[in-house]
PDB file of C-alpha atoms and ligand atoms in Angstrom:
ATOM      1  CA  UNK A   1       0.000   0.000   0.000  1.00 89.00           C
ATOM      2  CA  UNK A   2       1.317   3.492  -1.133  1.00 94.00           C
ATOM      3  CA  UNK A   3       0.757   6.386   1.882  1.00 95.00           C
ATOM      4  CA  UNK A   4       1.433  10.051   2.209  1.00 97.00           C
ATOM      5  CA  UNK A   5       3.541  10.762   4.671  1.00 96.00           C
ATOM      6  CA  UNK A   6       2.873  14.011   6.358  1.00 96.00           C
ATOM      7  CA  UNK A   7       5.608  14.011   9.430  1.00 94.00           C
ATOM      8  CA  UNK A   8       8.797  13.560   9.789  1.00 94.00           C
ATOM      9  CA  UNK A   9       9.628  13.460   6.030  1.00 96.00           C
ATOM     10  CA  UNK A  10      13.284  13.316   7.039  1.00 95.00           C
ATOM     11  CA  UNK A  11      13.084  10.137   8.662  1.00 94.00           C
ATOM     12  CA  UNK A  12      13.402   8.773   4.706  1.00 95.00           C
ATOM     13  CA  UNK A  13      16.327  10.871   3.699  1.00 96.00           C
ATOM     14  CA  UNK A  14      18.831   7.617   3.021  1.00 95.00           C
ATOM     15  CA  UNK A  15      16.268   6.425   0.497  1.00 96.00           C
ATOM     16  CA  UNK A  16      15.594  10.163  -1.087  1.00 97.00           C
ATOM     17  CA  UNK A  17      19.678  10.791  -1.453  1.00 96.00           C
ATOM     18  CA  UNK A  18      19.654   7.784  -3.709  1.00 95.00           C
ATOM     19  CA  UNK A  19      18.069   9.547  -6.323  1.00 95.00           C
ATOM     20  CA  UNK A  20      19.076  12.753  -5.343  1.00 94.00           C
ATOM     21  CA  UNK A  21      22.617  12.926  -3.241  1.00 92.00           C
ATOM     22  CA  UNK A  22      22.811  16.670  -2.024  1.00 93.00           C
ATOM     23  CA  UNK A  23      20.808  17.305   1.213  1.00 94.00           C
ATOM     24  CA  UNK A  24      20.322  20.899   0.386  1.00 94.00           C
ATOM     25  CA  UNK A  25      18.285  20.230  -2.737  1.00 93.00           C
ATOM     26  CA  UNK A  26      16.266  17.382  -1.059  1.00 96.00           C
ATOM     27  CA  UNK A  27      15.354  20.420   1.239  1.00 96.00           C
ATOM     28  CA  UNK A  28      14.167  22.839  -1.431  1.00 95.00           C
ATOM     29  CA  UNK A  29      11.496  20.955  -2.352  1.00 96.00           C
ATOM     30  CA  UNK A  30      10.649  18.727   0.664  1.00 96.00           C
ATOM     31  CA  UNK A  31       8.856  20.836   2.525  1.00 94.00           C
ATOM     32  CA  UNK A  32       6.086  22.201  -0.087  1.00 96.00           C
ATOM     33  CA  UNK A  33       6.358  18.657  -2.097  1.00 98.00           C
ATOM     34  CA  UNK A  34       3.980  15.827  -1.074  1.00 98.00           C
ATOM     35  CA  UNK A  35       5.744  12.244  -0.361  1.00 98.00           C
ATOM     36  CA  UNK A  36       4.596   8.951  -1.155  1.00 98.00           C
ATOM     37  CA  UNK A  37       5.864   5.987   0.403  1.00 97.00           C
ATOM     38  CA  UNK A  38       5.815   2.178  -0.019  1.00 95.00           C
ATOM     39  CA  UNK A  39       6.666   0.425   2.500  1.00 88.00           C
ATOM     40  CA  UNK A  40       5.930  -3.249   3.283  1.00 86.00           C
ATOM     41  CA  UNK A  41       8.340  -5.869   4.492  1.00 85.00           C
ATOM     42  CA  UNK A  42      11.861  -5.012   2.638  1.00 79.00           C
ATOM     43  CA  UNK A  43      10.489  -3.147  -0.123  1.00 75.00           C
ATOM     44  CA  UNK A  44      10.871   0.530   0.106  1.00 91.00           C
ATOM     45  CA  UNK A  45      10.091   3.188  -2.266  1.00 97.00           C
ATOM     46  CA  UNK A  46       9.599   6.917  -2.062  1.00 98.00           C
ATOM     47  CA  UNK A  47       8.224  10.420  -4.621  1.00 98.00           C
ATOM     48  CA  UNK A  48       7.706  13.887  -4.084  1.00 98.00           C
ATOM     49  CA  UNK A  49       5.841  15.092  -6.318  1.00 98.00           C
ATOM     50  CA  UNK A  50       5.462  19.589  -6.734  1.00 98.00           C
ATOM     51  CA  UNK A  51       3.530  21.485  -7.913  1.00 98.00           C
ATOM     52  CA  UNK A  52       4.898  23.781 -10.920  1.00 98.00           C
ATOM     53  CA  UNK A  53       2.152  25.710 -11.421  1.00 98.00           C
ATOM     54  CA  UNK A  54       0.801  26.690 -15.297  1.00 97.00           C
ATOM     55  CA  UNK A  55       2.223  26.477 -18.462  1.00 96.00           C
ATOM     56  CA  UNK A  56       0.166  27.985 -21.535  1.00 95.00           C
ATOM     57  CA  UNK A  57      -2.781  27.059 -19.296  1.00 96.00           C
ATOM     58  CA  UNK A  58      -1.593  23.166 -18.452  1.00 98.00           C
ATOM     59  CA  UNK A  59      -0.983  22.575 -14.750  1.00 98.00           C
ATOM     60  CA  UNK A  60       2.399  20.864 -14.130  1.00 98.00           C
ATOM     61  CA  UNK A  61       2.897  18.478 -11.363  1.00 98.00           C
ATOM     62  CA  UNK A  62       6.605  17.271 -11.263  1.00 98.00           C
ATOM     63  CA  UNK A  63       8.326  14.079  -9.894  1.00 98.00           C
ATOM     64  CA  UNK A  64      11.113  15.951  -7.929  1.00 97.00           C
ATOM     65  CA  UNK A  65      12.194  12.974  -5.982  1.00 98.00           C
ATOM     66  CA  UNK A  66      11.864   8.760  -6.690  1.00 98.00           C
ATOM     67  CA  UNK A  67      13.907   5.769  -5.170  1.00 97.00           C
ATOM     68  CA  UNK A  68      13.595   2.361  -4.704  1.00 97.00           C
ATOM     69  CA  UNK A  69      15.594   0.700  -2.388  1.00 96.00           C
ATOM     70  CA  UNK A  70      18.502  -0.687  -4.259  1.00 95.00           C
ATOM     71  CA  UNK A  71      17.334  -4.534  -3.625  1.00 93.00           C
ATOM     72  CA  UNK A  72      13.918  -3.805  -4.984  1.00 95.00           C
ATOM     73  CA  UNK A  73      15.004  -2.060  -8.007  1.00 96.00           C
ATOM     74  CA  UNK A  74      13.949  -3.938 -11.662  1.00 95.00           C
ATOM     75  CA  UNK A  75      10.738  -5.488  -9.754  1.00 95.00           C
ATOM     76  CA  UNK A  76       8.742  -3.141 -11.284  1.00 96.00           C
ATOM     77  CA  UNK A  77       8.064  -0.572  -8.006  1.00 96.00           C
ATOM     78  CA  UNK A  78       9.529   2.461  -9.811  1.00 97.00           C
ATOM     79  CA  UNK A  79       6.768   2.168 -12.333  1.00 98.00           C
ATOM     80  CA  UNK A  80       4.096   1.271  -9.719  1.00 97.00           C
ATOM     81  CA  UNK A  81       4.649   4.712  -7.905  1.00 98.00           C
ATOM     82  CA  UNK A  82       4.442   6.138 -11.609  1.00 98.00           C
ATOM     83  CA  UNK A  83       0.959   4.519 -11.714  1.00 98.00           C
ATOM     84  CA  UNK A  84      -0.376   5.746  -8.414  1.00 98.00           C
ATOM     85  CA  UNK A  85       1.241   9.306  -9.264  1.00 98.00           C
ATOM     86  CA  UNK A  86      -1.235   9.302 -12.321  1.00 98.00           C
ATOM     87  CA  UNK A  87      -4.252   8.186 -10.916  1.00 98.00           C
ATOM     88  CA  UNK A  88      -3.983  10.212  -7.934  1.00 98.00           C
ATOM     89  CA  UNK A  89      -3.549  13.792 -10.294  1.00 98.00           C
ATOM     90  CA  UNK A  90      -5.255  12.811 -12.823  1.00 98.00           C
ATOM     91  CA  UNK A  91      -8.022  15.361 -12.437  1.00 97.00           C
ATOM     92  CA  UNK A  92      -6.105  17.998 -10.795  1.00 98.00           C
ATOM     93  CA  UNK A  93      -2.890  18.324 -12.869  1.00 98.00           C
ATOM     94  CA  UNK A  94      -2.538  18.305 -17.013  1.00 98.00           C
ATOM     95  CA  UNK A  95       1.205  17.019 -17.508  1.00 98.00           C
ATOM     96  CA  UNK A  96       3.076  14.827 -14.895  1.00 98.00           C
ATOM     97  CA  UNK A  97       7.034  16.592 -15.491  1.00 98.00           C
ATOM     98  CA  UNK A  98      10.382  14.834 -14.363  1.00 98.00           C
ATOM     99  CA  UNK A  99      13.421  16.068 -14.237  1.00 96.00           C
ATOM    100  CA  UNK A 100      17.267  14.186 -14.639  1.00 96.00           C
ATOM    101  CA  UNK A 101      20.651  13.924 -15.693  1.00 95.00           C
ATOM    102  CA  UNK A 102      21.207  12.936 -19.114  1.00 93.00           C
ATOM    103  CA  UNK A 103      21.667   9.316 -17.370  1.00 92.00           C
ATOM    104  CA  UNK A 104      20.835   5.340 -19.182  1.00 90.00           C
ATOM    105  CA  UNK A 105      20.186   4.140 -15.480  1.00 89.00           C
ATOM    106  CA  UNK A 106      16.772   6.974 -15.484  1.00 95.00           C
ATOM    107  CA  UNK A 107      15.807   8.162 -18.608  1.00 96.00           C
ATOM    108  CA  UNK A 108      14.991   5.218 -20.403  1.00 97.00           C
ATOM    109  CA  UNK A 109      12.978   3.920 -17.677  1.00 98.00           C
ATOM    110  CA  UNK A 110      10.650   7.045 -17.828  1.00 98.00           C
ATOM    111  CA  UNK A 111      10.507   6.280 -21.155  1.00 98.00           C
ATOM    112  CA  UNK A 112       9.387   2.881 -20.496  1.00 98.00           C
ATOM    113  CA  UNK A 113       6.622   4.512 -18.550  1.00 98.00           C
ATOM    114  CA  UNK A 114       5.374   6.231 -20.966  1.00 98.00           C
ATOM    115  CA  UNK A 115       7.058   9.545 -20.220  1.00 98.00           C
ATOM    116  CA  UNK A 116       8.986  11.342 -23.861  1.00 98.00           C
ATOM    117  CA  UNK A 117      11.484  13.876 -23.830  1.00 98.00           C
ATOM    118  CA  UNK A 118      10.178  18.102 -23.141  1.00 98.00           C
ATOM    119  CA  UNK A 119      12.790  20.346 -23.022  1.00 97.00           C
ATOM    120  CA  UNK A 120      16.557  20.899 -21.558  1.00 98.00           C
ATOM    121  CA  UNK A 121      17.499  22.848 -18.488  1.00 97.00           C
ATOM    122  CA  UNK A 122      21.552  23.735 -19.531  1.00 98.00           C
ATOM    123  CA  UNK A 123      24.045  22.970 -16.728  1.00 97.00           C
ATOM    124  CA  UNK A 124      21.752  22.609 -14.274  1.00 96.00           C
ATOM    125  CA  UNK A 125      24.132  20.264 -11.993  1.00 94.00           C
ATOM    126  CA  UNK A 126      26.770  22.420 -12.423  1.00 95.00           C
ATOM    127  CA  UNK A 127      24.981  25.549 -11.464  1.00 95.00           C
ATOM    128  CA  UNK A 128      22.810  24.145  -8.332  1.00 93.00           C
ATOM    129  CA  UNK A 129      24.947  21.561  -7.237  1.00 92.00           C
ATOM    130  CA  UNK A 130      28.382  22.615  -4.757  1.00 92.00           C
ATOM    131  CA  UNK A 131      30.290  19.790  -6.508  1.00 93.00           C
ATOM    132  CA  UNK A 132      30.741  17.394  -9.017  1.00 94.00           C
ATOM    133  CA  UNK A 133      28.101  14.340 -10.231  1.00 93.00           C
ATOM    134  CA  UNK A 134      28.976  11.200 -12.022  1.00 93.00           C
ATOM    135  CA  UNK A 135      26.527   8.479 -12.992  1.00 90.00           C
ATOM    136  CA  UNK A 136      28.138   5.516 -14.238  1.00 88.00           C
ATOM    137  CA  UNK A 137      31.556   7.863 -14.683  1.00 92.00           C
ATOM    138  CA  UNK A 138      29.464   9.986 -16.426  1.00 93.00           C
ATOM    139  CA  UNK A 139      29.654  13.975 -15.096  1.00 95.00           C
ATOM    140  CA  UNK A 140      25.689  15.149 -14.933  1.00 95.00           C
ATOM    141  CA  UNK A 141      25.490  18.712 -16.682  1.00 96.00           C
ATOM    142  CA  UNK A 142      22.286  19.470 -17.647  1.00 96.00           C
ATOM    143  CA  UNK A 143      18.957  18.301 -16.351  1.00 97.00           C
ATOM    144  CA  UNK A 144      16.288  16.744 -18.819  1.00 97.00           C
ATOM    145  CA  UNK A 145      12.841  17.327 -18.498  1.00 98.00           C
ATOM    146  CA  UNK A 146      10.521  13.933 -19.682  1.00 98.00           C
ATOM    147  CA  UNK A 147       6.755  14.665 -19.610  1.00 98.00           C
ATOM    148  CA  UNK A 148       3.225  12.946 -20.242  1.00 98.00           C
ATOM    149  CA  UNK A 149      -0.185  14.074 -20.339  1.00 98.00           C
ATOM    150  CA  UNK A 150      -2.429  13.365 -17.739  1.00 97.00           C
TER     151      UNK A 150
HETATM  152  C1  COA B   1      15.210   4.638 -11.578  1.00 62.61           C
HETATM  153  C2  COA B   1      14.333   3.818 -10.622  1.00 62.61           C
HETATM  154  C3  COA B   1      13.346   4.751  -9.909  1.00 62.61           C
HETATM  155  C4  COA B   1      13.545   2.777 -11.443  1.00 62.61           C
HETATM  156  O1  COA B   1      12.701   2.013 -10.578  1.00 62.61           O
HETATM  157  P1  COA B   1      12.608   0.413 -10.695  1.00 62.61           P
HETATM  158  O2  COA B   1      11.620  -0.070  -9.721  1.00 62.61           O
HETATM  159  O3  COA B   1      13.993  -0.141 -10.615  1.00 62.61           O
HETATM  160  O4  COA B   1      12.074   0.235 -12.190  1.00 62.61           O
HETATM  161  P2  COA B   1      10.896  -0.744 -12.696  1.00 62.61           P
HETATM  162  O5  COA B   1      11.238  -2.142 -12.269  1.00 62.61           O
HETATM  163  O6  COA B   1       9.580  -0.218 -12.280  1.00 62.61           O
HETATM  164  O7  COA B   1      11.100  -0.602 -14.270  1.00 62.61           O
HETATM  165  C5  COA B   1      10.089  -0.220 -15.190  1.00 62.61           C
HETATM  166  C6  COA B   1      10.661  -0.425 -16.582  1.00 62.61           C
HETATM  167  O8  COA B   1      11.824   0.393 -16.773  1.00 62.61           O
HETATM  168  C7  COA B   1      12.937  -0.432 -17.101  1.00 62.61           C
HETATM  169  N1  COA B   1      14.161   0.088 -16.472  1.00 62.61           N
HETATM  170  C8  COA B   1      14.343   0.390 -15.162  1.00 62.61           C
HETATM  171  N2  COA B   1      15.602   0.822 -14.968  1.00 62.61           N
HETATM  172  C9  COA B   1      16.214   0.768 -16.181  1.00 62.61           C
HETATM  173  C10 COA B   1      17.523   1.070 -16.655  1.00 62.61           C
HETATM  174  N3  COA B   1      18.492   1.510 -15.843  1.00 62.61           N
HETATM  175  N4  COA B   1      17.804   0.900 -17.972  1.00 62.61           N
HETATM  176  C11 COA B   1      16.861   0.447 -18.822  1.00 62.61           C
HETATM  177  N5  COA B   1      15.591   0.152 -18.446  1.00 62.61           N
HETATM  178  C12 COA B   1      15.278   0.317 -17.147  1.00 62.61           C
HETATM  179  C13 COA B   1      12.610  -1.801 -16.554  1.00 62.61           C
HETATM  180  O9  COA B   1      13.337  -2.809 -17.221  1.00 62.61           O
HETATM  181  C14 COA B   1      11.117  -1.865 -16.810  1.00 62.61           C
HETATM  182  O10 COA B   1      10.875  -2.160 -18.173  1.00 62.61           O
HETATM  183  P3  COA B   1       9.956  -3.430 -18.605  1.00 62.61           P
HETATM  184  O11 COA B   1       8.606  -3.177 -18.010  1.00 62.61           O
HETATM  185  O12 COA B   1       9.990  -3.402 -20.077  1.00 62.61           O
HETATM  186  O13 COA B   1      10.623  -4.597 -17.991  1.00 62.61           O
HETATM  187  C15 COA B   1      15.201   3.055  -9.589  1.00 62.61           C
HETATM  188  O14 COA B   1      16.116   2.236 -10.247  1.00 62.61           O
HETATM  189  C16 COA B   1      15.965   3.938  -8.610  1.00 62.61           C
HETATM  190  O15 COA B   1      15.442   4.288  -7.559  1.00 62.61           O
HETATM  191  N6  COA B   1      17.219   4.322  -8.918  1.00 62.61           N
HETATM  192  C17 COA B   1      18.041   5.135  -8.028  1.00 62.61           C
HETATM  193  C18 COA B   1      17.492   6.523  -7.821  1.00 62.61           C
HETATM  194  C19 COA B   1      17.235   7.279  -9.095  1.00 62.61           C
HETATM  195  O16 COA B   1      18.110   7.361  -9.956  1.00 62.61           O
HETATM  196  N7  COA B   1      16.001   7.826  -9.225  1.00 62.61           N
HETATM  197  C20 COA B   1      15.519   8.539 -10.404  1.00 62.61           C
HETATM  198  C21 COA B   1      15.874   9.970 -10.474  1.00 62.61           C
HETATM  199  S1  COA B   1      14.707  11.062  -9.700  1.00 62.61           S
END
């Protein structure tokens, strides 16, 4: 079962730093994001979803945050947040947005979940992060933004 969590969002910051590693951004949007968990037995996963307010009169709801605990990954619980994410906006938001580095361990799963390619946010690491980020060796520069409709 997938629940918001209202309190104590912290207490879920070692999942949250896996998909995001710098504390200070995981604050920026904690706060006025709402979080998801699932939680039974070992499985944990976690999303914060935002929202980004209107664009040409479509209301944006972005992913900011999603994890799955790195022994439940490829089981299919990344996409099963996705789901409940949709369902749960569906009436209140137009596009579901996510953002991330130009990465093969993220983007083509959003793709896999139905989410295509928007737009590019140039050097976004580099300019909001206070160091360096590799994925798989690879240095993260710009953020890429993946939408669907809702
Ligand atoms: C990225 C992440 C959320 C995916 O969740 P997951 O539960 O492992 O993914 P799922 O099992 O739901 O996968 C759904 C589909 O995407 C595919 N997929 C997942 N990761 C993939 C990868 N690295 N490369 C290619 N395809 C991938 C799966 O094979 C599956 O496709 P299928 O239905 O055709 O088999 C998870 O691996 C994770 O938490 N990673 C670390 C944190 C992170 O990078 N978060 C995202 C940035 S915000």
């Amino acid at each position: 079962m997938i629940c918001e969590i209202i309190e104590n969002k912290k207490k879920y910051l070692p999942l949250l730093l896996l998909a995001d590693e710098q504390e200070s951004m995981i604050e920026s949007y904690l706060n006025r994001g709402t979080m998801y968990v699932l939680e039974e037995q070992d499985v944990k996963v976690v999303c914060v979803v935002t929202d980004e307010g209107q664009e040409e009169g479509k209301r944006i709801l972005e992913i900011k945050n999603l994890a799955v605990a790195p022994e439940s990954q490829k089981k299919g619980y990344g996409r099963a947040m996705i789901e409940f994410v949709k369902k749960q906006y569906t009436d209140s938001f137009d596009v579901l947005q996510a953002g991330t580095g130009d990465s093969q361990l993220t983007i083509p799963f959003y793709e896999k979940c139905g989410f295509r390619k928007s737009h590019v946010m140039k050097n976004f690491f580099v300019d909001n992060y206070d160091h360096p980020i590799y994925e798989e060796g690879i240095q993260l520069v710009d953020m890429i933004y993946l939408r669907m409709n809702l």
